[in-house]
Short mmCIF file of C-alpha atoms in Angstrom, two decimals:
data_model
loop_
_atom_site.label_atom_id
_atom_site.label_comp_id
_atom_site.label_asym_id
_atom_site.label_seq_id
_atom_site.Cartn_x
_atom_site.Cartn_y
_atom_site.Cartn_z
CA MET A 17 -25.43 22.05 12.86
CA ARG A 18 -26.77 22.28 16.42
CA GLU A 19 -30.32 22.51 15.06
CA GLN A 20 -29.74 19.43 12.92
CA ARG A 21 -28.49 17.46 15.93
CA GLN A 22 -31.55 18.54 17.94
CA ILE A 23 -33.92 17.43 15.16
CA ALA A 24 -32.16 14.07 15.04
CA SER A 25 -32.44 13.59 18.80
CA ASP A 26 -36.15 14.48 18.74
CA ALA A 27 -36.91 12.09 15.88
CA GLY A 28 -37.44 9.06 18.14
CA LEU A 29 -40.00 10.77 20.35
CA SER A 30 -43.64 9.81 20.62
CA LYS A 31 -46.34 10.65 23.14
CA GLN A 32 -46.11 7.14 24.58
CA ARG A 33 -42.36 7.45 25.10
CA VAL A 34 -42.70 10.88 26.69
CA VAL A 35 -45.39 9.71 29.11
CA VAL A 36 -43.61 6.47 30.03
CA GLU A 37 -40.41 8.37 30.77
CA ALA A 38 -42.33 10.88 32.86
CA ILE A 39 -43.76 8.02 34.93
CA ARG A 40 -40.28 6.55 35.37
CA LEU A 41 -39.03 9.89 36.65
CA ALA A 42 -42.00 10.34 38.97
CA ASP A 43 -41.56 6.81 40.34
CA SER A 44 -37.94 7.49 41.24
CA GLU A 45 -38.02 11.18 42.16
CA GLY A 46 -41.63 12.14 42.84
CA VAL A 47 -43.94 14.27 40.77
CA ASP A 48 -43.23 17.66 42.36
CA GLY A 49 -39.86 18.00 40.67
CA LEU A 50 -41.12 16.81 37.30
CA SER A 51 -40.79 19.55 34.71
CA MET A 52 -40.83 19.62 30.95
CA ARG A 53 -37.19 20.71 30.96
CA ARG A 54 -36.18 17.87 33.30
CA LEU A 55 -38.12 15.37 31.21
CA ALA A 56 -36.64 16.65 27.98
CA GLY A 57 -33.15 16.26 29.42
CA THR A 58 -33.67 12.58 30.21
CA LEU A 59 -35.06 12.03 26.72
CA GLY A 60 -32.16 13.86 25.08
CA ALA A 61 -34.59 16.24 23.43
CA GLY A 62 -35.31 19.94 23.39
CA ALA A 63 -37.84 21.10 25.99
CA MET A 64 -40.01 22.79 23.39
CA SER A 65 -40.19 19.61 21.32
CA LEU A 66 -42.22 17.90 24.06
CA TYR A 67 -45.09 20.29 23.46
CA HIS A 68 -45.70 18.55 20.13
CA TYR A 69 -46.90 15.56 22.19
CA VAL A 70 -48.39 17.12 25.34
CA ALA A 71 -49.63 20.68 25.36
CA SER A 72 -48.89 21.31 29.05
CA LYS A 73 -47.78 19.67 32.26
CA GLU A 74 -51.43 19.16 33.21
CA GLU A 75 -52.01 17.24 30.00
CA LEU A 76 -48.90 15.19 30.77
CA LEU A 77 -50.25 14.39 34.26
CA ASP A 78 -53.59 13.37 32.74
CA ALA A 79 -51.78 10.90 30.48
CA MET A 80 -49.61 9.59 33.32
CA VAL A 81 -52.61 9.01 35.56
CA ASP A 82 -54.41 7.27 32.72
CA ILE A 83 -51.59 4.73 32.43
CA VAL A 84 -51.80 4.12 36.19
CA PHE A 85 -55.53 3.44 35.86
CA GLU A 86 -54.75 1.09 32.96
CA GLU A 87 -52.60 -1.01 35.32
CA ILE A 88 -55.41 -1.51 37.87
CA GLU A 89 -57.47 -4.64 37.37
CA LEU A 90 -61.10 -3.92 36.60
CA PRO A 91 -63.76 -5.63 38.72
CA PRO A 92 -64.12 -9.01 36.97
CA GLU A 93 -67.50 -10.00 35.57
CA GLY A 94 -69.14 -13.29 36.38
CA THR A 95 -68.45 -13.20 40.13
CA ASP A 96 -70.16 -11.75 43.18
CA TRP A 97 -69.77 -8.02 43.75
CA GLN A 98 -67.72 -8.36 46.93
CA SER A 99 -65.11 -10.61 45.31
CA ALA A 100 -64.97 -8.32 42.28
CA MET A 101 -64.48 -5.17 44.33
CA ARG A 102 -61.95 -6.91 46.57
CA ARG A 103 -59.81 -7.87 43.55
CA ARG A 104 -60.03 -4.35 42.18
CA ALA A 105 -59.06 -2.81 45.55
CA VAL A 106 -56.12 -5.19 46.06
CA SER A 107 -54.89 -4.42 42.54
CA ALA A 108 -55.22 -0.67 43.12
CA ARG A 109 -53.16 -0.90 46.30
CA GLN A 110 -50.41 -2.80 44.46
CA VAL A 111 -50.36 -0.29 41.61
CA LEU A 112 -50.20 2.68 43.99
CA ALA A 113 -47.28 1.05 45.77
CA ARG A 114 -45.43 1.12 42.43
CA HIS A 115 -46.52 4.68 41.69
CA PRO A 116 -46.93 6.47 45.06
CA TRP A 117 -46.82 9.90 43.38
CA ALA A 118 -50.17 9.11 41.73
CA ASN A 119 -52.14 8.81 44.97
CA GLY A 120 -53.13 12.46 45.22
CA LEU A 121 -53.82 12.76 41.49
CA MET A 122 -56.07 9.80 40.75
CA GLU A 123 -59.37 11.57 41.42
CA SER A 124 -58.26 15.12 40.66
CA ARG A 125 -58.26 15.02 36.86
CA THR A 126 -60.89 17.15 35.13
CA SER A 127 -59.90 15.79 31.70
CA PRO A 128 -59.83 12.05 32.41
CA GLY A 129 -58.36 9.71 29.82
CA PRO A 130 -60.01 6.59 28.38
CA ALA A 131 -58.56 4.15 30.92
CA ASN A 132 -59.67 6.43 33.76
CA LEU A 133 -63.22 6.51 32.39
CA ARG A 134 -63.30 2.77 31.70
CA HIS A 135 -62.20 2.10 35.26
CA HIS A 136 -64.88 4.26 36.85
CA GLU A 137 -67.53 2.90 34.49
CA ALA A 138 -66.62 -0.69 35.41
CA VAL A 139 -66.67 0.03 39.16
CA THR A 140 -70.03 1.78 38.92
CA ALA A 141 -71.45 -0.98 36.72
CA CYS A 142 -70.35 -3.64 39.21
CA LEU A 143 -72.12 -1.89 42.07
CA ARG A 144 -75.26 -1.00 40.13
CA GLN A 145 -75.63 -4.50 38.68
CA ALA A 146 -75.25 -5.91 42.20
CA GLY A 147 -78.36 -4.00 43.22
CA PHE A 148 -77.03 -0.80 44.77
CA SER A 149 -79.04 2.31 44.00
CA VAL A 150 -77.32 5.17 42.21
CA LEU A 151 -76.86 7.05 45.49
CA MET A 152 -75.76 3.99 47.46
CA ALA A 153 -73.33 2.94 44.71
CA THR A 154 -71.81 6.41 44.95
CA HIS A 155 -71.50 6.06 48.72
CA ALA A 156 -69.88 2.63 48.35
CA ASN A 157 -67.47 3.78 45.63
CA TRP A 158 -66.45 6.84 47.63
CA LEU A 159 -65.93 4.80 50.79
CA LEU A 160 -63.86 2.12 49.05
CA ASP A 161 -61.69 4.64 47.22
CA SER A 162 -61.11 6.60 50.43
CA TYR A 163 -59.96 3.41 52.14
CA VAL A 164 -57.66 2.33 49.30
CA TYR A 165 -56.06 5.74 48.80
CA GLY A 166 -55.77 6.41 52.52
CA PHE A 167 -54.23 3.02 53.26
CA ALA A 168 -51.77 3.39 50.37
CA LEU A 169 -50.75 6.84 51.61
CA GLN A 170 -50.15 5.58 55.15
CA GLU A 171 -48.38 2.45 53.93
CA ALA A 172 -45.97 4.47 51.80
CA GLY A 173 -44.73 6.29 54.90
CA LEU A 174 -44.26 3.30 57.19
CA PRO A 175 -40.69 2.45 58.27
CA PHE A 176 -41.22 -1.27 57.53
CA ASP A 177 -42.62 -3.48 54.77
CA THR A 178 -42.55 -7.04 56.11
CA ALA A 179 -43.34 -8.84 59.36
CA ASP A 180 -39.63 -9.24 60.09
CA GLU A 181 -38.96 -5.55 59.51
CA PHE A 182 -41.95 -4.67 61.69
CA ALA A 183 -40.55 -6.81 64.51
CA ASP A 184 -37.11 -5.23 64.19
CA VAL A 185 -38.51 -1.69 64.33
CA ILE A 186 -40.72 -2.49 67.32
CA GLU A 187 -37.95 -4.19 69.29
CA ASP A 188 -35.13 -1.79 68.39
CA ALA A 189 -36.91 1.56 68.21
CA TYR A 190 -40.35 1.53 69.84
CA LEU A 191 -40.22 -0.80 72.84
CA PRO A 192 -37.27 1.02 74.47
CA GLN A 193 -39.44 4.16 74.44
CA LEU A 194 -42.43 2.41 76.03
CA PRO A 195 -41.67 1.63 79.70
CA PRO A 196 -44.53 -0.58 80.92
CA ASP A 197 -45.18 1.52 84.02
CA GLU A 198 -45.81 4.60 81.87
CA PHE A 199 -47.33 3.08 78.70
CA PRO A 200 -48.73 -0.29 79.83
CA TYR A 201 -51.12 -0.84 76.92
CA LEU A 202 -48.73 0.27 74.18
CA ASN A 203 -45.97 -1.87 75.66
CA GLU A 204 -48.30 -4.85 75.94
CA SER A 205 -49.55 -4.43 72.35
CA ALA A 206 -46.08 -4.03 70.86
CA ALA A 207 -44.69 -7.08 72.62
CA ALA A 208 -47.72 -9.22 71.80
CA LEU A 209 -47.69 -8.30 68.11
CA VAL A 210 -44.02 -9.18 67.77
CA ALA A 211 -44.57 -12.48 69.57
CA ALA A 212 -47.49 -13.29 67.27
CA GLY A 213 -45.49 -12.56 64.12
CA PHE A 214 -47.85 -9.76 63.17
CA ASP A 215 -47.73 -8.96 59.45
CA PRO A 216 -48.80 -5.36 58.65
CA ALA A 217 -49.52 -6.34 55.05
CA GLU A 218 -52.57 -8.30 56.23
CA GLU A 219 -54.22 -5.18 57.62
CA PHE A 220 -55.39 -4.03 54.21
CA VAL A 221 -57.60 -7.03 53.50
CA PHE A 222 -58.87 -7.06 57.11
CA GLY A 223 -60.18 -3.50 56.81
CA LEU A 224 -61.37 -4.01 53.25
CA ASP A 225 -63.49 -7.03 54.20
CA LEU A 226 -65.06 -5.10 57.08
CA ILE A 227 -66.15 -2.40 54.63
CA LEU A 228 -67.49 -4.88 52.07
CA THR A 229 -69.43 -6.72 54.78
CA ALA A 230 -70.88 -3.47 56.12
CA LEU A 231 -72.03 -2.46 52.61
CA GLU A 232 -73.94 -5.68 51.93
CA PRO A 233 -77.07 -4.81 53.98
CA LEU A 234 -77.23 -1.45 52.21
CA ARG A 235 -77.33 -3.25 48.87
CA ALA A 236 -80.14 -5.48 50.12
CA SER A 237 -82.12 -2.52 51.43
CA ALA A 238 -81.79 -0.75 48.09
#
């Protein structure tokens, strides 16, 4: 009887359902605690039944990362390379904010899925068609990815999300620890940023545009 109930509970499983539920768990709890047993429990299935759909946790992670890549907008065709790469980078940052667990896994997969490969092909094609050499396109891709992943990692750990929250944290937590006679420049900067309504969300595009501008002469030289 128990075996019959288990078969019935496993009947609604599919690889897509398993992977989507794994992403939901990772989004809420992180990826470190994700196990086949934990995943099976949330699906109401037997742990061993999951291996009919993914052979191992590594294969599960490959599939999860592939869905994350699927959510990132590809560099659009028919526009200049800087606009295309900007849209792709902004999209990647937004996706990583939804799936922070994926940040350290995006470039670590040795068995990339189809969306992963399509993404990297589209990025490389955008840069090569813009006139970058193979080597310079690699440099540009590496630099842009390092910026996106690094910014997303830092952003995920910040104690504020909006300009108002930034101002509250500065005024309530930081400024009291920054007496102007001891930390004149930090005190000055903190007070000035709050007065200016500084929005930390704008920092991403500021840094991204600096990188894209710096890469342009390298494209021309190639």
